[in-house]
GROMACS .gro file of C-alpha atoms in nm:
model
  233
    1MET     CA    1  -3.894   0.507  -1.610
    2THR     CA    2  -3.657   0.728  -1.584
    3ARG     CA    3  -3.340   0.691  -1.811
    4ILE     CA    4  -3.017   0.778  -1.730
    5LEU     CA    5  -2.683   0.857  -1.959
    6HIS     CA    6  -2.396   0.751  -1.758
    7LEU     CA    7  -2.060   0.901  -1.947
    8ASP     CA    8  -1.690   0.832  -1.770
    9ALA     CA    9  -1.394   1.057  -1.942
   10SER     CA   10  -1.090   0.967  -1.780
   11ALA     CA   11  -0.826   0.779  -1.923
   12ARG     CA   12  -0.794   0.585  -1.594
   13PRO     CA   13  -0.996   0.261  -1.648
   14GLY     CA   14  -1.066   0.163  -1.295
   15ARG     CA   15  -1.229   0.306  -0.947
   16SER     CA   16  -1.002   0.493  -0.729
   17GLY     CA   17  -1.091   0.292  -0.393
   18THR     CA   18  -1.179  -0.059  -0.574
   19HIS     CA   19  -0.896  -0.075  -0.834
   20GLU     CA   20  -0.531   0.058  -0.818
   21HIS     CA   21  -0.469   0.376  -0.944
   22GLY     CA   22  -0.862   0.394  -1.029
   23SER     CA   23  -1.028   0.709  -1.142
   24HIS     CA   24  -1.207   0.911  -0.884
   25SER     CA   25  -1.454   1.051  -1.138
   26ARG     CA   26  -1.521   0.700  -1.177
   27ARG     CA   27  -1.560   0.631  -0.865
   28LEU     CA   28  -1.821   0.922  -0.813
   29THR     CA   29  -2.059   0.852  -1.145
   30HIS     CA   30  -2.057   0.474  -1.039
   31ARG     CA   31  -2.162   0.576  -0.693
   32PHE     CA   32  -2.443   0.769  -0.831
   33VAL     CA   33  -2.573   0.520  -1.085
   34SER     CA   34  -2.550   0.237  -0.824
   35ARG     CA   35  -2.726   0.405  -0.536
   36TRP     CA   36  -2.999   0.539  -0.816
   37LEU     CA   37  -3.005   0.169  -0.956
   38ALA     CA   38  -3.088   0.046  -0.602
   39ALA     CA   39  -3.388   0.204  -0.550
   40ARG     CA   40  -3.537   0.186  -0.916
   41PRO     CA   41  -3.396  -0.088  -1.059
   42GLN     CA   42  -3.649  -0.071  -1.323
   43ASP     CA   43  -3.495   0.239  -1.440
   44ALA     CA   44  -3.335   0.276  -1.787
   45VAL     CA   45  -2.904   0.307  -1.799
   46THR     CA   46  -2.685   0.412  -2.131
   47TYR     CA   47  -2.310   0.372  -2.060
   48ARG     CA   48  -2.091   0.565  -2.263
   49ASP     CA   49  -1.703   0.530  -2.160
   50VAL     CA   50  -1.575   0.777  -2.383
   51GLY     CA   51  -1.212   0.745  -2.181
   52ALA     CA   52  -1.156   0.427  -2.317
   53GLU     CA   53  -1.340   0.431  -2.632
   54PRO     CA   54  -1.299   0.836  -2.771
   55PRO     CA   55  -1.576   0.966  -2.998
   56THR     CA   56  -1.400   1.022  -3.373
   57PRO     CA   57  -1.291   1.423  -3.370
   58VAL     CA   58  -1.454   1.663  -3.598
   59SER     CA   59  -1.284   1.634  -3.949
   60GLY     CA   60  -1.332   1.839  -4.265
   61GLU     CA   61  -1.559   1.572  -4.403
   62TRP     CA   62  -1.781   1.615  -4.087
   63ILE     CA   63  -1.775   2.037  -4.100
   64GLU     CA   64  -1.956   1.957  -4.497
   65ALA     CA   65  -2.176   1.687  -4.416
   66ALA     CA   66  -2.316   1.887  -4.037
   67PHE     CA   67  -2.347   2.204  -4.239
   68ALA     CA   68  -2.469   2.078  -4.569
   69SER     CA   69  -2.808   2.222  -4.679
   70PRO     CA   70  -3.097   1.991  -4.728
   71GLU     CA   71  -3.005   2.016  -5.138
   72LYS     CA   72  -2.621   1.981  -5.118
   73TYR     CA   73  -2.651   1.675  -4.904
   74GLN     CA   74  -2.527   1.326  -5.023
   75PRO     CA   75  -2.562   0.974  -4.928
   76TRP     CA   76  -2.204   0.938  -4.758
   77MET     CA   77  -2.268   1.199  -4.519
   78ASP     CA   78  -2.471   0.999  -4.343
   79ASP     CA   79  -2.184   0.736  -4.280
   80VAL     CA   80  -1.983   1.049  -4.201
   81LEU     CA   81  -2.251   1.184  -3.933
   82ALA     CA   82  -2.357   0.808  -3.808
   83GLU     CA   83  -2.144   0.844  -3.470
   84SER     CA   84  -2.259   1.195  -3.375
   85ASP     CA   85  -2.629   1.098  -3.457
   86ALA     CA   86  -2.600   0.776  -3.199
   87LEU     CA   87  -2.432   1.024  -2.915
   88ILE     CA   88  -2.702   1.357  -3.015
   89ASP     CA   89  -2.945   1.045  -2.968
   90GLU     CA   90  -2.820   0.926  -2.626
   91VAL     CA   91  -2.861   1.273  -2.486
   92ILE     CA   92  -3.201   1.351  -2.616
   93GLY     CA   93  -3.320   1.040  -2.451
   94ALA     CA   94  -3.208   1.098  -2.125
   95ASP     CA   95  -3.327   1.268  -1.854
   96VAL     CA   96  -3.060   1.261  -1.602
   97LEU     CA   97  -2.682   1.277  -1.731
   98VAL     CA   98  -2.421   1.208  -1.526
   99LEU     CA   99  -2.091   1.268  -1.664
  100GLY     CA  100  -1.781   1.185  -1.504
  101VAL     CA  101  -1.497   1.441  -1.657
  102PRO     CA  102  -1.160   1.497  -1.439
  103LEU     CA  103  -0.994   1.811  -1.456
  104TYR     CA  104  -0.679   1.739  -1.741
  105ASN     CA  105  -0.441   2.073  -1.753
  106PHE     CA  106  -0.700   2.341  -1.684
  107SER     CA  107  -0.985   2.176  -1.893
  108MET     CA  108  -1.194   1.849  -2.012
  109PRO     CA  109  -0.998   1.582  -2.138
  110SER     CA  110  -0.961   1.569  -2.521
  111ALA     CA  111  -1.166   1.242  -2.506
  112PHE     CA  112  -1.483   1.445  -2.369
  113LYS     CA  113  -1.402   1.743  -2.609
  114ALA     CA  114  -1.476   1.530  -2.896
  115TRP     CA  115  -1.800   1.438  -2.755
  116ILE     CA  116  -1.921   1.806  -2.722
  117ASP     CA  117  -1.780   1.884  -3.065
  118ASN     CA  118  -2.016   1.560  -3.192
  119ILE     CA  119  -2.369   1.639  -2.968
  120VAL     CA  120  -2.331   2.033  -3.024
  121ARG     CA  121  -2.462   1.993  -3.399
  122VAL     CA  122  -2.693   2.238  -3.629
  123ARG     CA  123  -3.038   2.155  -3.675
  124ARG     CA  124  -3.025   1.857  -3.432
  125THR     CA  125  -2.926   2.010  -3.082
  126VAL     CA  126  -2.919   2.377  -3.189
  127ASP     CA  127  -3.106   2.602  -3.469
  128PHE     CA  128  -2.921   2.851  -3.647
  129ASP     CA  129  -3.141   3.154  -3.797
  130PRO     CA  130  -2.863   3.418  -4.012
  131ASP     CA  131  -3.141   3.684  -4.015
  132ASN     CA  132  -3.225   3.740  -3.636
  133HIS     CA  133  -2.917   3.878  -3.502
  134ASP     CA  134  -3.017   3.942  -3.196
  135GLU     CA  135  -3.095   3.626  -3.084
  136PRO     CA  136  -2.934   3.375  -3.383
  137PHE     CA  137  -2.922   3.060  -3.161
  138THR     CA  138  -3.240   2.828  -3.065
  139PRO     CA  139  -3.153   2.542  -2.831
  140LEU     CA  140  -3.336   2.208  -2.916
  141LEU     CA  141  -3.276   2.019  -2.649
  142ALA     CA  142  -3.491   2.323  -2.390
  143ASP     CA  143  -3.791   2.079  -2.544
  144ARG     CA  144  -3.837   1.910  -2.164
  145PRO     CA  145  -3.673   1.900  -1.829
  146ARG     CA  146  -3.328   1.698  -1.802
  147LYS     CA  147  -3.057   1.702  -1.524
  148VAL     CA  148  -2.738   1.703  -1.562
  149ILE     CA  149  -2.508   1.609  -1.274
  150LEU     CA  150  -2.140   1.674  -1.335
  151LEU     CA  151  -1.869   1.466  -1.120
  152SER     CA  152  -1.546   1.574  -1.109
  153SER     CA  153  -1.159   1.530  -0.983
  154ARG     CA  154  -0.839   1.742  -0.963
  155GLY     CA  155  -0.503   1.709  -0.873
  156GLY     CA  156  -0.494   2.053  -0.703
  157HIS     CA  157  -0.747   2.245  -0.487
  158GLN     CA  158  -0.931   2.553  -0.406
  159GLN     CA  159  -1.046   2.527  -0.803
  160ASP     CA  160  -1.362   2.618  -0.705
  161PRO     CA  161  -1.545   2.994  -0.767
  162GLY     CA  162  -1.394   3.195  -0.528
  163GLY     CA  163  -1.112   2.948  -0.470
  164ARG     CA  164  -0.758   3.079  -0.493
  165PHE     CA  165  -0.660   2.878  -0.783
  166ALA     CA  166  -1.017   2.906  -0.959
  167HIS     CA  167  -0.849   3.053  -1.218
  168MET     CA  168  -0.666   2.727  -1.321
  169ASN     CA  169  -1.026   2.576  -1.345
  170HIS     CA  170  -1.189   2.623  -1.691
  171LEU     CA  171  -1.385   2.319  -1.679
  172GLU     CA  172  -1.698   2.364  -1.520
  173SER     CA  173  -1.724   2.625  -1.706
  174SER     CA  174  -1.678   2.545  -2.039
  175VAL     CA  175  -1.890   2.267  -1.971
  176ARG     CA  176  -2.207   2.424  -1.855
  177THR     CA  177  -2.142   2.674  -2.166
  178ALA     CA  178  -2.149   2.375  -2.386
  179LEU     CA  179  -2.455   2.206  -2.232
  180ASP     CA  180  -2.637   2.577  -2.188
  181PHE     CA  181  -2.583   2.655  -2.594
  182ILE     CA  182  -2.799   2.342  -2.641
  183GLY     CA  183  -3.023   2.343  -2.395
  184LEU     CA  184  -2.904   2.181  -2.086
  185THR     CA  185  -2.920   2.415  -1.842
  186ASP     CA  186  -2.969   2.236  -1.509
  187VAL     CA  187  -2.632   2.101  -1.423
  188GLN     CA  188  -2.502   2.059  -1.067
  189ASN     CA  189  -2.147   1.977  -1.005
  190THR     CA  190  -1.865   1.858  -0.813
  191ALA     CA  191  -1.522   1.759  -0.707
  192ILE     CA  192  -1.259   1.544  -0.565
  193GLU     CA  193  -0.955   1.765  -0.471
  194TYR     CA  194  -0.609   1.705  -0.340
  195GLN     CA  195  -0.540   1.414  -0.533
  196GLU     CA  196  -0.136   1.549  -0.603
  197ALA     CA  197  -0.149   1.587  -0.202
  198GLY     CA  198  -0.297   1.284  -0.064
  199GLY     CA  199  -0.355   1.173   0.253
  200GLU     CA  200  -0.632   1.303   0.488
  201LEU     CA  201  -0.706   1.638   0.253
  202LEU     CA  202  -0.761   1.380  -0.036
  203ALA     CA  203  -0.978   1.155   0.207
  204ALA     CA  204  -1.220   1.443   0.347
  205SER     CA  205  -1.249   1.557  -0.044
  206ILE     CA  206  -1.326   1.194  -0.132
  207ARG     CA  207  -1.606   1.211   0.146
  208ALA     CA  208  -1.725   1.512   0.125
  209ALA     CA  209  -1.796   1.441  -0.284
  210GLU     CA  210  -1.935   1.102  -0.207
  211ASP     CA  211  -2.196   1.280   0.060
  212TRP     CA  212  -2.284   1.520  -0.231
  213VAL     CA  213  -2.371   1.229  -0.489
  214ASP     CA  214  -2.598   1.080  -0.160
  215ALA     CA  215  -2.756   1.377  -0.154
  216ARG     CA  216  -2.811   1.475  -0.519
  217VAL     CA  217  -2.941   1.114  -0.568
  218ARG     CA  218  -3.222   1.152  -0.269
  219GLU     CA  219  -3.341   1.508  -0.434
  220LEU     CA  220  -3.322   1.333  -0.754
  221LEU     CA  221  -3.544   1.033  -0.692
  222ARG     CA  222  -3.782   1.272  -0.514
  223ASP     CA  223  -3.805   1.455  -0.851
  224HIS     CA  224  -3.846   1.139  -1.053
  225ALA     CA  225  -4.070   0.962  -0.785
  226PRO     CA  226  -4.358   0.783  -0.968
  227ALA     CA  227  -4.716   0.974  -0.965
  228THR     CA  228  -4.952   0.796  -0.698
  229ALA     CA  229  -5.253   0.632  -0.822
  230ASP     CA  230  -5.570   0.854  -0.687
  231ALA     CA  231  -5.688   0.668  -0.406
  232THR     CA  232  -6.055   0.765  -0.532
  233ALA     CA  233  -5.999   0.587  -0.885
   0.00000   0.00000   0.00000
């Protein structure tokens, strides 16, 4: 059984094409997961809507608890880190992460940044060795393969690498940096553009992104196909 973590970070509650003023990134994540489950209904999906219920931002108490040495750890710290532990457990348990993250003002929504801040944590997802000056950090989620599908949306256009306005897009690069840091290095992404322009430009971008999603689903379904029993067994 393949385990999927489906996360939406858009502040818009609905899906474009289905709900008025709905989210394009939610449209893409829903398409991915629904097509996956149509082919493999037995697989498990954990849904996390950080757009509707943002994780608690990192606080002074969180930092004290997360970085406390074992001899200084106190019982109250369990409560402070409980949400972070739950979010990290969802990531650790996933085989495929489907992340819907729109581009807000050149980077990620604050709700998704709070999620990142909660899952990048010393001794849970990354180790730090102060005596190793060459390679002080060890990602702890490199223990097995995990796929990350990053599905985004942008009001502007030509913001992919090499595009005319790529310098205005810091979303994918920052997400990849954070995930790579903890061991999630297999990241694929696409985005719907031209939301501000609308019309046929937006419609064509939606079709292209949906075709990309469909192709990734087919590709990953082949990768995660159940092993065929030996006919001679």
